[in-house]
Tab-separated table of C-alpha atoms in Angstrom:
chain	number	residue	atom	x	y	z
A	365	SER	CA	-49.906	4.940	-137.979
A	366	GLN	CA	-51.587	4.196	-141.300
A	367	GLN	CA	-55.330	3.817	-141.055
A	368	GLY	CA	-56.958	3.561	-144.420
A	369	GLU	CA	-56.564	0.767	-146.905
A	370	GLU	CA	-57.939	0.875	-150.416
A	371	ASP	CA	-59.416	-2.017	-152.294
A	372	PRO	CA	-58.882	-3.255	-154.955
A	373	GLN	CA	-55.188	-2.554	-155.392
A	374	ALA	CA	-55.622	-2.435	-159.141
A	375	LEU	CA	-58.601	-1.923	-161.406
A	376	SER	CA	-58.701	-2.080	-165.184
A	377	ILE	CA	-61.818	-1.034	-167.078
A	378	GLN	CA	-62.984	0.219	-170.450
A	379	GLU	CA	-63.836	3.833	-171.139
A	380	GLY	CA	-67.458	4.544	-170.309
A	381	GLU	CA	-67.673	1.976	-167.516
A	382	ASN	CA	-67.996	2.892	-163.871
A	383	ALA	CA	-65.122	2.416	-161.439
A	384	THR	CA	-65.645	1.718	-157.766
A	385	MET	CA	-62.908	1.849	-155.161
A	386	ASN	CA	-63.262	1.138	-151.472
A	387	CYS	CA	-61.474	2.331	-148.388
A	388	SER	CA	-61.575	0.754	-144.951
A	389	TYR	CA	-60.220	2.363	-141.822
A	390	LYS	CA	-59.687	1.354	-138.233
A	391	THR	CA	-60.647	4.051	-135.751
A	392	SER	CA	-63.255	6.784	-135.556
A	393	ILE	CA	-62.781	9.744	-137.854
A	394	ASN	CA	-64.327	13.161	-138.231
A	395	ASN	CA	-63.909	13.140	-141.990
A	396	LEU	CA	-62.345	11.238	-144.844
A	397	GLN	CA	-60.771	12.526	-148.014
A	398	TRP	CA	-60.073	11.086	-151.435
A	399	TYR	CA	-57.095	12.085	-153.549
A	400	ARG	CA	-55.870	11.290	-157.021
A	401	GLN	CA	-52.263	10.898	-158.109
A	402	ASN	CA	-51.134	10.821	-161.697
A	403	SER	CA	-47.964	8.846	-162.275
A	404	GLY	CA	-44.915	10.667	-160.954
A	405	ARG	CA	-46.904	13.643	-159.718
A	406	GLY	CA	-48.250	14.993	-156.466
A	407	LEU	CA	-51.720	14.343	-155.127
A	408	VAL	CA	-54.812	16.283	-156.066
A	409	HIS	CA	-57.640	16.623	-153.588
A	410	LEU	CA	-60.921	15.271	-154.960
A	411	ILE	CA	-63.486	15.332	-152.220
A	412	LEU	CA	-63.907	15.503	-148.458
A	413	ILE	CA	-66.799	13.815	-146.693
A	414	ARG	CA	-67.604	14.499	-143.060
A	415	SER	CA	-68.570	11.857	-140.550
A	416	ASN	CA	-72.155	13.139	-140.427
A	417	GLU	CA	-72.539	12.804	-144.199
A	418	ARG	CA	-73.447	9.561	-145.946
A	419	GLU	CA	-72.982	10.551	-149.554
A	420	LYS	CA	-71.416	13.362	-151.511
A	421	HIS	CA	-71.200	14.165	-155.198
A	422	SER	CA	-68.793	16.156	-157.271
A	423	GLY	CA	-69.226	15.963	-161.026
A	424	ARG	CA	-68.746	12.313	-162.030
A	425	LEU	CA	-67.539	11.415	-158.545
A	426	ARG	CA	-69.717	9.951	-155.857
A	427	VAL	CA	-68.373	9.206	-152.404
A	428	THR	CA	-70.164	7.304	-149.689
A	429	LEU	CA	-69.239	6.922	-146.057
A	430	ASP	CA	-70.477	4.236	-143.690
A	431	THR	CA	-69.133	4.995	-140.237
A	432	SER	CA	-70.707	1.862	-138.753
A	433	LYS	CA	-68.633	-0.270	-141.112
A	434	LYS	CA	-65.699	2.136	-141.086
A	435	SER	CA	-65.632	2.191	-144.852
A	436	SER	CA	-65.945	4.579	-147.750
A	437	SER	CA	-66.315	4.142	-151.471
A	438	LEU	CA	-65.423	6.294	-154.443
A	439	LEU	CA	-67.429	5.827	-157.610
A	440	ILE	CA	-66.315	7.343	-160.891
A	441	THR	CA	-69.100	7.216	-163.427
A	442	ALA	CA	-68.658	7.101	-167.191
A	443	SER	CA	-64.909	6.792	-166.855
A	444	ARG	CA	-62.503	8.328	-169.319
A	445	ALA	CA	-58.944	7.428	-170.264
A	446	ALA	CA	-57.869	10.619	-168.475
A	447	ASP	CA	-59.145	9.134	-165.208
A	448	THR	CA	-56.217	6.712	-165.277
A	449	ALA	CA	-54.373	7.375	-162.018
A	450	SER	CA	-53.939	6.095	-158.489
A	451	TYR	CA	-56.626	6.965	-155.983
A	452	PHE	CA	-56.010	7.265	-152.258
A	453	CYS	CA	-58.215	7.746	-149.273
A	454	ALA	CA	-56.847	9.843	-146.433
A	455	THR	CA	-57.851	9.486	-142.814
A	456	PRO	CA	-56.493	11.100	-139.677
A	457	LYS	CA	-53.718	9.370	-137.835
A	458	SER	CA	-55.230	7.236	-135.128
A	459	GLY	CA	-55.651	8.997	-131.835
A	460	GLY	CA	-57.720	11.956	-132.953
A	461	SER	CA	-54.952	13.655	-134.885
A	462	TYR	CA	-55.601	16.037	-137.763
A	463	ILE	CA	-52.619	14.676	-139.668
A	464	PRO	CA	-53.751	12.839	-142.810
A	465	THR	CA	-52.399	9.411	-143.552
A	466	PHE	CA	-52.842	7.425	-146.732
A	467	GLY	CA	-53.400	3.844	-147.767
A	468	ARG	CA	-51.617	2.066	-150.618
A	469	GLY	CA	-54.106	3.338	-153.131
A	470	THR	CA	-56.035	1.832	-156.007
A	471	SER	CA	-54.346	1.952	-159.377
A	472	LEU	CA	-57.024	2.599	-161.994
A	473	ILE	CA	-56.415	2.051	-165.683
A	474	VAL	CA	-59.118	3.142	-168.104
A	475	HIS	CA	-58.638	1.751	-171.584
A	476	PRO	CA	-59.812	3.951	-174.481
B	1010	GLY	CA	-56.668	27.567	-156.380
B	1011	ALA	CA	-53.998	26.915	-153.821
B	1012	VAL	CA	-50.701	26.029	-155.476
B	1013	VAL	CA	-47.699	24.353	-153.911
B	1014	SER	CA	-44.432	24.466	-155.785
B	1015	GLN	CA	-41.840	21.819	-155.055
B	1016	HIS	CA	-38.311	22.117	-156.360
B	1017	PRO	CA	-36.362	20.423	-157.781
B	1018	SER	CA	-38.624	17.942	-159.546
B	1019	TRP	CA	-35.819	15.446	-159.851
B	1020	VAL	CA	-32.216	15.183	-158.802
B	1021	ILE	CA	-29.456	12.669	-159.360
B	1022	CYS	CA	-26.363	12.889	-157.220
B	1023	LYS	CA	-23.512	10.907	-155.811
B	1024	SER	CA	-23.569	9.070	-152.530
B	1025	GLY	CA	-22.531	11.314	-149.652
B	1026	THR	CA	-24.031	14.460	-151.126
B	1027	SER	CA	-26.578	16.527	-149.235
B	1028	VAL	CA	-29.701	17.464	-151.159
B	1029	LYS	CA	-32.139	20.258	-150.350
B	1030	ILE	CA	-35.760	20.125	-151.473
B	1031	GLU	CA	-37.960	23.218	-151.291
B	1032	CYS	CA	-41.692	23.366	-150.797
B	1033	ARG	CA	-43.393	26.713	-151.369
B	1034	SER	CA	-46.991	27.746	-151.019
B	1035	LEU	CA	-47.408	30.271	-153.827
B	1036	ASP	CA	-50.717	31.947	-153.105
B	1037	PHE	CA	-51.480	31.135	-149.486
B	1038	GLN	CA	-49.836	31.001	-146.111
B	1039	ALA	CA	-49.069	27.677	-144.519
B	1040	THR	CA	-48.106	27.435	-140.883
B	1041	THR	CA	-48.067	23.661	-141.253
B	1042	MET	CA	-46.561	21.576	-144.020
B	1043	PHE	CA	-46.020	17.854	-144.295
B	1044	TRP	CA	-43.242	15.819	-145.839
B	1045	TYR	CA	-43.954	12.387	-147.272
B	1046	ARG	CA	-41.891	9.700	-148.863
B	1047	GLN	CA	-43.292	7.316	-151.451
B	1048	PHE	CA	-41.843	4.120	-152.866
B	1049	PRO	CA	-43.026	2.742	-156.225
B	1050	LYS	CA	-46.626	1.548	-156.094
B	1051	GLN	CA	-46.713	2.220	-152.371
B	1052	SER	CA	-48.484	4.573	-150.068
B	1053	LEU	CA	-47.236	7.942	-148.947
B	1054	MET	CA	-45.324	7.534	-145.728
B	1055	LEU	CA	-45.487	10.572	-143.493
B	1056	MET	CA	-41.986	11.586	-142.481
B	1057	ALA	CA	-42.558	14.755	-140.504
B	1058	THR	CA	-44.810	17.684	-139.791
B	1059	SER	CA	-43.149	21.011	-140.431
B	1060	ASN	CA	-44.270	23.963	-138.312
B	1061	GLU	CA	-43.344	27.544	-139.094
B	1062	GLY	CA	-41.077	29.003	-136.459
B	1063	SER	CA	-40.655	25.825	-134.452
B	1064	LYS	CA	-39.041	22.429	-134.669
B	1065	ALA	CA	-40.493	19.798	-136.953
B	1066	THR	CA	-42.270	16.806	-135.501
B	1067	TYR	CA	-40.793	13.592	-136.874
B	1068	GLU	CA	-42.580	10.290	-137.214
B	1069	GLN	CA	-41.244	7.251	-135.457
B	1070	GLY	CA	-38.317	5.726	-137.275
B	1071	VAL	CA	-37.403	8.862	-139.222
B	1072	GLU	CA	-33.916	10.121	-138.428
B	1073	LYS	CA	-33.962	13.797	-137.499
B	1074	ASP	CA	-30.292	14.275	-138.246
B	1075	LYS	CA	-30.664	12.616	-141.616
B	1076	PHE	CA	-33.700	14.543	-142.786
B	1077	LEU	CA	-33.349	18.158	-141.700
B	1078	ILE	CA	-36.476	20.260	-141.940
B	1079	ASN	CA	-36.585	24.025	-141.794
B	1080	HIS	CA	-39.786	26.066	-141.943
B	1081	ALA	CA	-38.513	29.609	-141.687
B	1082	SER	CA	-41.458	31.433	-143.246
B	1083	LEU	CA	-45.172	30.970	-143.779
B	1084	THR	CA	-44.606	30.014	-147.390
B	1085	LEU	CA	-41.462	27.902	-147.388
B	1086	SER	CA	-40.382	24.613	-145.878
B	1087	THR	CA	-37.204	22.802	-146.844
B	1088	LEU	CA	-36.149	19.194	-146.451
B	1089	THR	CA	-32.438	18.455	-146.577
B	1090	VAL	CA	-31.343	14.869	-147.015
B	1091	THR	CA	-27.899	14.875	-145.475
B	1092	SER	CA	-25.112	12.577	-146.666
B	1093	ALA	CA	-27.536	10.788	-148.960
B	1094	HIS	CA	-27.051	7.124	-149.775
B	1095	PRO	CA	-28.703	4.887	-152.389
B	1096	GLU	CA	-31.300	3.700	-149.868
B	1097	ASP	CA	-32.511	7.300	-149.610
B	1098	SER	CA	-33.547	7.202	-153.259
B	1099	SER	CA	-37.268	7.770	-153.352
B	1100	PHE	CA	-40.059	10.136	-154.336
B	1101	TYR	CA	-40.457	12.911	-151.770
B	1102	ILE	CA	-43.685	14.911	-151.664
B	1103	CYS	CA	-44.684	17.885	-149.573
B	1104	SER	CA	-48.129	19.158	-148.756
B	1105	ALA	CA	-49.430	22.263	-147.053
B	1106	ARG	CA	-52.457	23.353	-145.091
B	1107	ASP	CA	-53.899	26.699	-146.122
B	1108	ASP	CA	-54.119	28.828	-142.980
B	1109	SER	CA	-57.217	30.594	-144.326
B	1110	GLU	CA	-58.999	27.222	-144.577
B	1111	ASP	CA	-58.077	26.284	-141.032
B	1112	ARG	CA	-61.041	24.858	-139.183
B	1113	GLY	CA	-59.088	24.278	-136.012
B	1114	LEU	CA	-56.130	22.252	-134.895
B	1115	TYR	CA	-57.914	18.925	-134.961
B	1116	SER	CA	-59.890	19.384	-138.101
B	1117	ASN	CA	-58.920	17.691	-141.284
B	1118	GLN	CA	-58.921	19.872	-144.337
B	1119	PRO	CA	-57.791	19.414	-147.916
B	1120	GLN	CA	-54.070	19.198	-148.323
B	1121	HIS	CA	-52.395	20.984	-151.209
B	1122	PHE	CA	-49.569	18.920	-152.646
B	1123	GLY	CA	-46.436	19.727	-154.527
B	1124	ASP	CA	-45.560	17.674	-157.599
B	1125	GLY	CA	-42.887	15.737	-155.777
B	1126	THR	CA	-39.135	15.337	-156.085
B	1127	ARG	CA	-37.617	12.174	-157.461
B	1128	LEU	CA	-34.301	11.649	-155.729
B	1129	SER	CA	-31.797	9.170	-157.144
B	1130	ILE	CA	-28.569	8.567	-155.294
B	1131	LEU	CA	-25.834	6.784	-157.230
C-alpha cells in the first residue's frame, strides 16, 4: 500500500527562491528516494538517503531524513524555471518490501 | 547512465482492441521491472512486478487477465492491455532495477524509468 505523502501538493515560486517539499511516511524504512517527473514523462531519480543518514546533498538539492518523525524534506536552492516539475518521494511498500511506492507528489512551478 | 526505453509513447485505439506496451533496458540487465499506472495529477499506482522467467506478481485489485505481463528476457518486459475500454485510458510507466546495482532482495535502489505510454481508448 502507498506509504509516502508529499506536502504541499502544489508550490509556486519565483526563479531564484528556494523550494521546500516534505514527505511523510507510515512505517519504518531502510531508505527513501526522491524523484522528479516532467509533465508527460517518466520519473528521474534524484537522490537516495539511507535510514542512518540525516542529510544528503547533490548539487542544488538537499534532502533531510528524520526517522523519528517519519518525514523527509527536499530543498531546491536557487530555483530555476527548468526545475518546474512534479516531485515524488518513494518509500518501500509497508511490510519490509523493496518495492518502491510513491505519494501524490508536489507540483512545483518556478516562474522566470 | 541506465536507460529504459518504453514504446509506444502514445497510442489511440478503439474500444475492444488489445494494446501491447514494451519496456526495454538498453544498457543493463533487469531481472525485475515494475509497471505503474498514473492518472492526471495523481500518484503512480503500482500494478505489478515483472520477473524475468517467472510469472508477474500483481497488486491487489489489478486484473491479471486484463493486464498481461511477459518478461521473457533480461532486457524486455511487455504489458498487454487486453480488450481495452475507455476506463483503461491512462498513462502507463515502467521502471527497471539494474541487476548490477542490486544490493539484495530487500534493498531499495534507484529505479530507472521509461518515458511512459499515454493510452487513449475511444
